Coordinates of C-alpha atoms in Angstrom, one line a residue:
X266 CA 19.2 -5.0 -6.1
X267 CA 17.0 -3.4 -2.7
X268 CA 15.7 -5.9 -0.7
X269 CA 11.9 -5.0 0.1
X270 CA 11.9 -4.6 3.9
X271 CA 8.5 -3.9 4.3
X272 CA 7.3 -7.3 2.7
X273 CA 10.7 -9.1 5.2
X274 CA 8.8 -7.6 8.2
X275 CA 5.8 -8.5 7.1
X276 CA 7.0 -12.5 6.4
X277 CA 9.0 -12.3 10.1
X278 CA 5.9 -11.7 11.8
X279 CA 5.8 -7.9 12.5
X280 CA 3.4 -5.0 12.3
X281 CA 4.1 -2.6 9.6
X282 CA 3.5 1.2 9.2
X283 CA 3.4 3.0 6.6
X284 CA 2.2 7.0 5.6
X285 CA 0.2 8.4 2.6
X286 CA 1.6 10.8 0.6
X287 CA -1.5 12.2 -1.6
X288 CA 0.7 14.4 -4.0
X289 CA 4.3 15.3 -5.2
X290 CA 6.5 15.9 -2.0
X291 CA 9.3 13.8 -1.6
X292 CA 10.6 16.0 2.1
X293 CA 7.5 14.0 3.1
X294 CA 8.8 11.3 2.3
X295 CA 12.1 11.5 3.7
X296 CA 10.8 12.9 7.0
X297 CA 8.7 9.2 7.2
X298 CA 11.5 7.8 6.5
X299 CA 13.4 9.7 8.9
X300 CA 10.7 8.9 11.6
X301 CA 11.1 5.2 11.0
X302 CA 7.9 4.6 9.0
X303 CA 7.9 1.2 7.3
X304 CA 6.1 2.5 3.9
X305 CA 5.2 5.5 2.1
X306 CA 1.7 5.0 0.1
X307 CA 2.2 6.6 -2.5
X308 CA -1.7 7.8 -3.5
X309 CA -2.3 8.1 -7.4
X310 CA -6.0 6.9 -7.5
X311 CA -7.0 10.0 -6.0
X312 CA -3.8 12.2 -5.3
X313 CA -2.6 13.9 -9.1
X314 CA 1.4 13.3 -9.0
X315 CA 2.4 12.1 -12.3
X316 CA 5.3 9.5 -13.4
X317 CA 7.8 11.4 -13.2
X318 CA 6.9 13.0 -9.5
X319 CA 6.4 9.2 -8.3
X320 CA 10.0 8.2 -9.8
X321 CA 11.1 11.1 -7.5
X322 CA 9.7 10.0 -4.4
X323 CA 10.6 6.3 -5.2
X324 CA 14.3 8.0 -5.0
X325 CA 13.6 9.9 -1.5
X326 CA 12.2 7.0 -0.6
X327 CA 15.5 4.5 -1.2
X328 CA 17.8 7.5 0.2
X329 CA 15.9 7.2 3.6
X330 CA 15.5 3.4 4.0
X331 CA 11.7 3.9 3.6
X332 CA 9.7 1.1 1.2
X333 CA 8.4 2.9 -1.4
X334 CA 4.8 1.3 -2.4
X335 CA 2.1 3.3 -4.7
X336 CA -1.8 3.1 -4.7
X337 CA -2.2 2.5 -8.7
X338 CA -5.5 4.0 -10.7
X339 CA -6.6 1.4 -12.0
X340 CA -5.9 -3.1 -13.1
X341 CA -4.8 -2.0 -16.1
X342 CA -1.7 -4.0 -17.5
X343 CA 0.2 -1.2 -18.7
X344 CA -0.4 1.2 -16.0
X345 CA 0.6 -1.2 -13.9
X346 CA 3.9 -2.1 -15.4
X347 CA 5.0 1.6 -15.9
X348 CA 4.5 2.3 -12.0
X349 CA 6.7 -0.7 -11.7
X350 CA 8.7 0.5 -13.9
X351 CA 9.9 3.6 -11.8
X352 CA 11.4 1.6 -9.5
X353 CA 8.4 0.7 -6.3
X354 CA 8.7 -2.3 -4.4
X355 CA 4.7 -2.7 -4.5
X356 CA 1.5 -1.4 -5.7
X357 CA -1.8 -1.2 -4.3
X358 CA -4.7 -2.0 -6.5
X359 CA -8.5 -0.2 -6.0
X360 CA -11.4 -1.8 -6.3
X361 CA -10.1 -5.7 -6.7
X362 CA -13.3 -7.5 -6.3
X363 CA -13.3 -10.9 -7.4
X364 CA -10.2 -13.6 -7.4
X365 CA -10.0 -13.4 -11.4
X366 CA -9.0 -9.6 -10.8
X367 CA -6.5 -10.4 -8.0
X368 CA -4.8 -13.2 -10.5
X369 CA -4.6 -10.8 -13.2
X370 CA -3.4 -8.1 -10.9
X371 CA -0.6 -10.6 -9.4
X372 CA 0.1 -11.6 -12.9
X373 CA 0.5 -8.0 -14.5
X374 CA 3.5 -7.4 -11.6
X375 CA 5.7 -10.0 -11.8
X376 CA 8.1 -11.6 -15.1
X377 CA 7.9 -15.0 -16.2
X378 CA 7.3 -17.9 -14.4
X379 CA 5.1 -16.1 -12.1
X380 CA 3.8 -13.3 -14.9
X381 CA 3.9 -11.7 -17.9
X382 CA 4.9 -8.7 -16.3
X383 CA 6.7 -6.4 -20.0
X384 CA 10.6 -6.7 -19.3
X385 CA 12.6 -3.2 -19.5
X386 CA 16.1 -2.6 -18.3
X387 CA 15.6 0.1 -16.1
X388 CA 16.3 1.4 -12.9
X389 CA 13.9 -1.5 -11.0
X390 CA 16.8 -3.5 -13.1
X391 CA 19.6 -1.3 -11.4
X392 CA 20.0 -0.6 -15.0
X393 CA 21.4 -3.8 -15.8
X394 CA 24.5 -3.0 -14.2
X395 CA 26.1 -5.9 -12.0
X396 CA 23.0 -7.9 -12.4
X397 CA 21.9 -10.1 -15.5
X398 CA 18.1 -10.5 -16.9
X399 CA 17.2 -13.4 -15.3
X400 CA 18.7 -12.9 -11.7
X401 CA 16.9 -9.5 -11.8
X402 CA 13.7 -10.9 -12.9
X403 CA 13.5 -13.2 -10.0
X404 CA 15.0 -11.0 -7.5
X405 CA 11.7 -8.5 -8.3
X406 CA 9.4 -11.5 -8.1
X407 CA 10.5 -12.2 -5.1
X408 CA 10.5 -8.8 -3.4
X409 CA 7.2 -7.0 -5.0
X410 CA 4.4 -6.4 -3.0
X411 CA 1.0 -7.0 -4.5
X412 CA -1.7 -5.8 -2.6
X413 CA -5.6 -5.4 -4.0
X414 CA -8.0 -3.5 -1.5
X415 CA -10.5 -5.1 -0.7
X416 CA -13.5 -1.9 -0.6
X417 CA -16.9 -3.2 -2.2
X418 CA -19.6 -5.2 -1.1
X419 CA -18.5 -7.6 -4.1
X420 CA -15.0 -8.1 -2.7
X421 CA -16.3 -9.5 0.9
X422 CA -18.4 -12.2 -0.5
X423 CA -15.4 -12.9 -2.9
X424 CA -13.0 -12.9 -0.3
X425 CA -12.5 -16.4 0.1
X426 CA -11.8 -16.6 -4.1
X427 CA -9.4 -14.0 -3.3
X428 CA -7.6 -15.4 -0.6
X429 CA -6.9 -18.2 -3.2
X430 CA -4.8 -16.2 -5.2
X431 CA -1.3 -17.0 -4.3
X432 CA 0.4 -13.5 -5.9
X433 CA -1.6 -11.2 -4.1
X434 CA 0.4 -10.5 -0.9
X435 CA -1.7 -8.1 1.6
X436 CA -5.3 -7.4 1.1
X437 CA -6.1 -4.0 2.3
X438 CA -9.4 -2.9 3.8
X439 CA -10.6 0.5 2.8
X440 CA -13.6 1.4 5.4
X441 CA -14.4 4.6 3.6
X442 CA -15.4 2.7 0.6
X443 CA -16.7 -0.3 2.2
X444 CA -19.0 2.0 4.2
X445 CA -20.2 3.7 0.9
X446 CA -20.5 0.3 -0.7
X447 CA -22.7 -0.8 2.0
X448 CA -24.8 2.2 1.6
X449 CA -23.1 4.3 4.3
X450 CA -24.6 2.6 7.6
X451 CA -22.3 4.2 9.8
X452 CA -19.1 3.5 11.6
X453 CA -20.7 0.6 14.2
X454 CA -21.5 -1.2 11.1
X455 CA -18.2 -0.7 8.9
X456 CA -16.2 -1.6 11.7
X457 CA -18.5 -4.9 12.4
X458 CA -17.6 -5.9 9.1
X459 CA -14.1 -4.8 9.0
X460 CA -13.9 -7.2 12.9
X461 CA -15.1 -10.3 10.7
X462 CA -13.0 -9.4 7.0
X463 CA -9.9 -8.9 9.0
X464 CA -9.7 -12.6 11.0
X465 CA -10.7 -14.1 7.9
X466 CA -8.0 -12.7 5.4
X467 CA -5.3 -13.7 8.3
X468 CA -6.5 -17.6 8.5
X469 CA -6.6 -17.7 4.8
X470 CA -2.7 -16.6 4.5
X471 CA -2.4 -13.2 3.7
X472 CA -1.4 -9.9 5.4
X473 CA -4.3 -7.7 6.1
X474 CA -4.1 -4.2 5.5
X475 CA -6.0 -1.5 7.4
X476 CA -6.6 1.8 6.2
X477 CA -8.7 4.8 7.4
X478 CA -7.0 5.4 10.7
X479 CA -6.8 8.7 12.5
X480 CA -4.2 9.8 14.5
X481 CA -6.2 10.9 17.3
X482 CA -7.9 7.3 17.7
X483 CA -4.9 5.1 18.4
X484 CA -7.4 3.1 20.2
X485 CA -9.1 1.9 17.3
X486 CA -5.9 0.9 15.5
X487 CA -4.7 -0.8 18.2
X488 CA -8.7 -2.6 17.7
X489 CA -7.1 -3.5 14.2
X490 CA -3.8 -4.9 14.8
X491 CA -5.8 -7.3 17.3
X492 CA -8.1 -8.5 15.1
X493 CA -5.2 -9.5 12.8
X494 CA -4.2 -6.4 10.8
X495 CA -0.4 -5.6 10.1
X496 CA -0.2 -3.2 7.1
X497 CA -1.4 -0.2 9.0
X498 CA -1.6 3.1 7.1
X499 CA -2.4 6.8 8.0
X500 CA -2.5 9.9 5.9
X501 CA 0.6 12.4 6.3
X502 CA -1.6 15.3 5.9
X503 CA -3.9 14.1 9.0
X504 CA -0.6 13.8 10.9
X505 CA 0.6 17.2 10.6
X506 CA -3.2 18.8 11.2
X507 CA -2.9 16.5 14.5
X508 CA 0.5 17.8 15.3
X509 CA -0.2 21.3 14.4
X510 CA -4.3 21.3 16.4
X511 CA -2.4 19.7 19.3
X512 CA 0.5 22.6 19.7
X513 CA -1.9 25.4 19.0
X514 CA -3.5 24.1 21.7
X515 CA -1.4 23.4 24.3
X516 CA 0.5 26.7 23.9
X517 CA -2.8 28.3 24.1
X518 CA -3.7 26.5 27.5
X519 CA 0.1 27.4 28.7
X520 CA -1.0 31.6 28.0

């Protein structure tokens, strides 16, 4: 059975990383993997791989020593049990916006005593081989990430019923949506709120998750990690447009 090594750096203390992968390509994965990237993100709320692609990645994921953790559609039980299912180590939940939903969400991920979480033999099992039922059931407990984004209005003046909820792992701060929930005020604003969300969800026990971040403002991610978050993600595709603006660029200043 994989150890989570994501949700172990997380526990020891450390700042994690971790890219988003918005359709089928598991070379992405690999080459974050490669790079040293805690995480992939796996996006299925908005990006349109299907089961099978995600199962794939899942594997690129474990042959490069990269966590392999998937933004889900939606709370439902079943959809979250057959991402599970294909073998990820964690699942991040949109739109989780009062402690009811994050106890439901926690519940729907993990087997009995800590769930109800549908029991299958798969490969989260390792198949079954080597490992019995019960040791596997806890083992996946144990090492699942559950993480509900916290992205409305609703969700910040539930976040103390959230922080309550002792299955939900990281709660991960979406400004895009938070801005639109707030009825798009504008950066200053978004980030205000993010300043005071972030400090809380730390002194309430959790991981706090970050999300939004650009690659060409380091500076404001660094901003994050000091106001307490350490699940920091970043979209591959705004990596390689960085990369690939920054070398047309220079070799155009070397002409």
């Amino acid at each position: 059975m994989r150890t989570n090594t994501t949700k172990a750096k997380l526990n020891e203390g450390q700042v994690v990383f971790g890219g988003i992968v918005t359709r089928y390509a598991p070379d992405m994965v690999e080459i974050l993997g490669a790079l040293g990237y805690d995480f992939v993100f796996i996006d299925c709320e908005h990006g349109p791989a299907d089961l099978d692609q995600v199962e794939h990645m899942v594997r690129a994921a474990e042959s490069f020593g990269i966590t392999p953790i998937a933004r889900i559609p939606d709370h439902a039980e079943q959809t979250i049990l057959r991402y599970l299912d294909r073998g990820l180590q964690g699942i991040i939940v949109p739109h989780v916006d009062t402690g009811e939903e994050a106890a439901a969400v926690a519940r729907a991920a993990r087997y009995h005593p800590d769930g109800y979480r549908g029991v299958a033999g798969g490969r989260a099992h390792d198949y079954g081989i080597g490992v019995s039922m019960a040791e596997a059931t806890a083992w996946i407990n144990s090492q699942v990430l559950v993480i509900p984004m916290v992205e409305d209005v609703e969700a910040v003046n539930n976040l103390d019923d959230i922080l309550q909820v002792a299955g939900a792992d990281v709660l991960h701060v979406a400004p895009s949506d938070l801005g639109q929930s707030l009825g798009n005020p504008g950066q200053a604003e978004v980030r205000r709120v993010m300043s005071d969300v972030l400090p809380r969800i730390r002194a309430g026990g959790k991981h706090a998750g970050v999300g939004g971040n650009s690659p060409a403002d380091t500076a404001a991610v660094a901003d994050f990690i000091r106001q307490g978050a350490n699940f920091v993600t970043v979209s591959a595709w705004a990596l390689l447009r960085h990369g690939a603006e920054n070398f047309l660029k220079a070799v155009k200043a070397d002409l």
